[in-house]
Amino acid sequence: MGEDSRGVTWEADKERILRTAVPYFEAGKEIVVVAHSYGGIPSTVAVQNQEVAERSARGLKGGFRNIIFLAAFSIPVRGWDLITTFGEGGRQALYDDATEEESKRAFKLITTHSQDAFETEVDFIPSDITIPKSYIICENDRVIPVAVQEQMINGTPGMKAHRLSAGHSPFLGRLKNTVDIVVSVINTDA
């Protein structure tokens, strides 16, 4: 993201996730990924070969033990990208649960995003993930309509669905509700 993002794909975001996670893995920690919005794409790909059982089979400690998609995009078919999947909303759609002040503050923090991140095909998709996977449907989301969120769930075998009465970014205006459902999902899948 940012002015220097031209030509940058989701691969850079995946690498950032792994640079953050691997030191915890090496310390024997197991991580739950909570992927929001576009983050569903690099988070999915970051899980590849880094699940607890896969790492253990290679004699490594730690790993990802669960992934939770929170109003997140997921690509259903290998070789597709975000544009192929969903086709071509500003502040109100992104932050409709937040106060006017919160949404303005958050919107100012947004930087430009590389188009290449949306147009780079993926070769590892949610149905390839073997750890528990859940999707939290945000019922008032105006960025990813409920029908689209449900379609992503239905297209992913083993994906558990949970619902939250919230818009696209519930961690701003509905933080407690968001934390409660994430903790519930983690405890259910433990």
Coordinates of C-alpha atoms in Angstrom, one line a residue:
M1 CA 0.0 0.0 0.0
G2 CA 1.0 3.6 -0.4
E3 CA 2.6 5.6 -3.2
D4 CA 5.3 3.0 -3.9
S5 CA 2.8 0.1 -4.3
R6 CA 2.7 0.0 -8.1
G7 CA 3.5 -3.5 -9.2
V8 CA 3.2 -5.0 -5.7
T9 CA 1.0 -8.1 -5.4
W10 CA -0.6 -10.0 -2.5
E11 CA 2.7 -11.9 -2.4
A12 CA 4.3 -9.0 -0.5
D13 CA 1.5 -9.0 2.0
K14 CA 1.8 -12.8 2.4
E15 CA 5.5 -12.3 3.1
R16 CA 4.8 -9.6 5.7
I17 CA 2.4 -12.0 7.5
L18 CA 5.0 -14.7 7.5
R19 CA 7.8 -12.4 8.7
T20 CA 5.5 -11.5 11.6
A21 CA 4.4 -15.1 12.4
V22 CA 7.5 -17.2 11.9
P23 CA 9.3 -15.9 15.0
Y24 CA 6.3 -17.0 17.1
F25 CA 6.2 -20.4 15.3
E26 CA 9.9 -20.9 16.1
A27 CA 9.0 -20.2 19.8
G28 CA 6.5 -23.0 19.6
K29 CA 3.4 -20.8 19.4
E30 CA 0.3 -21.6 17.4
I31 CA -1.5 -18.7 15.8
V32 CA -5.0 -17.9 14.8
V33 CA -5.3 -15.7 11.7
V34 CA -8.1 -13.2 11.6
A35 CA -8.3 -12.0 8.0
H36 CA -10.4 -8.9 7.2
S37 CA -11.5 -7.7 3.7
Y38 CA -8.6 -7.9 1.1
G39 CA -6.5 -9.6 3.9
G40 CA -8.4 -12.8 3.2
I41 CA -6.3 -13.3 0.1
P42 CA -2.7 -13.0 1.4
S43 CA -3.8 -14.6 4.7
T44 CA -5.1 -17.7 2.9
V45 CA -1.9 -18.0 0.9
A46 CA 0.3 -17.4 4.0
V47 CA -1.2 -20.5 5.6
Q48 CA 0.1 -22.8 2.9
N49 CA 2.7 -25.2 4.3
Q50 CA 2.5 -23.3 7.6
E51 CA -0.3 -25.2 9.4
V52 CA 0.6 -26.8 12.7
A53 CA 0.5 -30.4 11.4
E54 CA 2.5 -29.5 8.2
R55 CA 5.2 -27.8 10.2
S56 CA 5.3 -30.7 12.8
A57 CA 5.7 -33.2 9.9
R58 CA 8.8 -31.3 8.9
G59 CA 10.1 -31.2 12.4
L60 CA 9.2 -27.6 13.0
K61 CA 7.3 -26.1 15.9
G62 CA 4.3 -23.9 15.9
G63 CA 2.1 -22.9 13.0
F64 CA -1.3 -21.6 12.1
R65 CA -4.0 -23.5 13.9
N66 CA -7.1 -21.6 12.7
I67 CA -8.1 -19.0 10.2
I68 CA -11.1 -16.7 10.6
F69 CA -12.4 -14.7 7.7
L70 CA -14.0 -11.5 8.9
A71 CA -16.0 -9.9 6.1
A72 CA -13.1 -11.0 4.0
F73 CA -12.6 -11.9 0.3
S74 CA -11.7 -15.4 -0.6
I75 CA -10.9 -16.7 -4.0
P76 CA -12.8 -19.9 -4.8
V77 CA -10.8 -21.2 -7.8
R78 CA -7.1 -21.7 -8.3
G79 CA -5.8 -19.4 -11.0
W80 CA -8.4 -16.7 -10.3
D81 CA -7.8 -13.2 -8.9
L82 CA -10.1 -10.8 -7.0
I83 CA -11.2 -9.0 -10.2
T84 CA -12.1 -12.3 -11.9
T85 CA -14.0 -13.4 -8.8
F86 CA -16.0 -10.3 -8.0
G87 CA -15.8 -7.9 -11.0
E88 CA -14.9 -4.2 -11.0
G89 CA -18.1 2.6 -1.7
G90 CA -16.2 4.8 -0.1
R91 CA -16.0 5.7 3.6
Q92 CA -19.7 5.0 4.5
A93 CA -19.5 1.5 3.0
L94 CA -16.2 0.7 4.7
Y95 CA -17.0 2.1 8.1
D96 CA -20.8 2.1 8.5
D97 CA -20.7 0.9 12.1
A98 CA -18.4 3.7 13.3
T99 CA -19.2 7.1 14.4
E100 CA -18.7 9.9 11.9
E101 CA -15.6 11.0 13.7
E102 CA -14.2 7.4 13.8
S103 CA -14.9 6.8 10.2
K104 CA -13.3 10.1 9.1
R105 CA -10.2 9.3 11.1
A106 CA -9.9 5.8 9.7
F107 CA -10.6 6.9 6.1
K108 CA -7.7 9.4 6.3
L109 CA -5.4 6.6 7.2
I110 CA -6.2 4.7 3.9
T111 CA -3.4 4.8 1.4
T112 CA -3.5 3.8 -2.2
H113 CA -3.5 0.1 -2.9
S114 CA -1.7 -1.7 -5.8
Q115 CA -4.1 -2.8 -8.5
D116 CA -1.7 -5.7 -9.1
A117 CA -2.6 -7.1 -5.7
F118 CA -6.2 -7.6 -7.0
E119 CA -5.2 -8.9 -10.4
T120 CA -2.6 -11.5 -9.4
E121 CA -3.9 -15.1 -9.6
V122 CA -3.7 -17.3 -6.5
D123 CA -2.7 -21.0 -6.5
F124 CA -3.8 -21.8 -2.9
I125 CA -7.4 -21.3 -1.9
P126 CA -9.5 -21.6 1.2
S127 CA -10.6 -25.1 0.3
D128 CA -7.0 -26.2 0.4
I129 CA -6.7 -25.2 4.0
T130 CA -6.8 -28.1 6.5
I131 CA -6.9 -26.2 9.8
P132 CA -10.3 -25.1 11.1
K133 CA -11.7 -22.3 9.0
S134 CA -14.6 -20.0 9.8
Y135 CA -16.2 -17.0 8.2
I136 CA -17.9 -14.2 10.2
I137 CA -20.6 -12.8 8.0
C138 CA -21.1 -9.1 8.7
E139 CA -24.8 -8.8 8.1
N140 CA -24.8 -5.1 7.4
D141 CA -21.7 -5.1 5.1
R142 CA -22.1 -2.7 2.2
V143 CA -18.7 -3.6 0.7
I144 CA -19.2 -7.4 0.5
P145 CA -23.0 -8.1 0.4
V146 CA -24.3 -10.9 2.6
A147 CA -25.2 -13.0 -0.4
V148 CA -21.5 -12.8 -1.6
Q149 CA -20.2 -13.7 1.8
E150 CA -22.5 -16.7 1.9
Q151 CA -21.4 -17.7 -1.6
M152 CA -17.8 -17.7 -0.4
I153 CA -18.7 -19.9 2.5
N154 CA -20.8 -22.3 0.4
G155 CA -17.9 -22.6 -2.1
T156 CA -15.5 -23.7 0.6
P157 CA -15.9 -27.2 2.0
G158 CA -15.5 -27.2 5.8
M159 CA -16.0 -23.4 6.2
K160 CA -18.1 -22.7 9.3
A161 CA -20.4 -19.7 9.2
H162 CA -21.0 -17.2 12.0
R163 CA -23.0 -14.0 11.9
L164 CA -22.4 -10.6 13.3
S165 CA -24.9 -7.7 13.1
A166 CA -22.3 -5.2 11.8
G167 CA -21.0 -3.5 8.8
H168 CA -17.7 -4.1 6.9
S169 CA -15.3 -2.9 9.7
P170 CA -17.0 -4.0 12.9
F171 CA -13.8 -3.6 15.0
L172 CA -14.3 0.1 14.9
G173 CA -17.9 0.6 16.0
R174 CA -18.6 -2.9 17.4
L175 CA -15.3 -3.9 18.9
K176 CA -16.7 -5.9 21.9
N177 CA -19.1 -7.8 19.7
T178 CA -16.3 -8.5 17.2
V179 CA -13.9 -9.7 20.0
D180 CA -16.7 -11.8 21.5
I181 CA -17.4 -13.7 18.3
V182 CA -13.8 -14.2 17.4
V183 CA -13.1 -15.6 20.9
S184 CA -16.2 -17.9 20.6
V185 CA -15.0 -19.2 17.2
I186 CA -11.5 -19.9 18.6
N187 CA -12.9 -21.7 21.6
T188 CA -15.3 -23.7 19.5
D189 CA -12.5 -24.8 17.2
A190 CA -10.0 -25.5 19.9

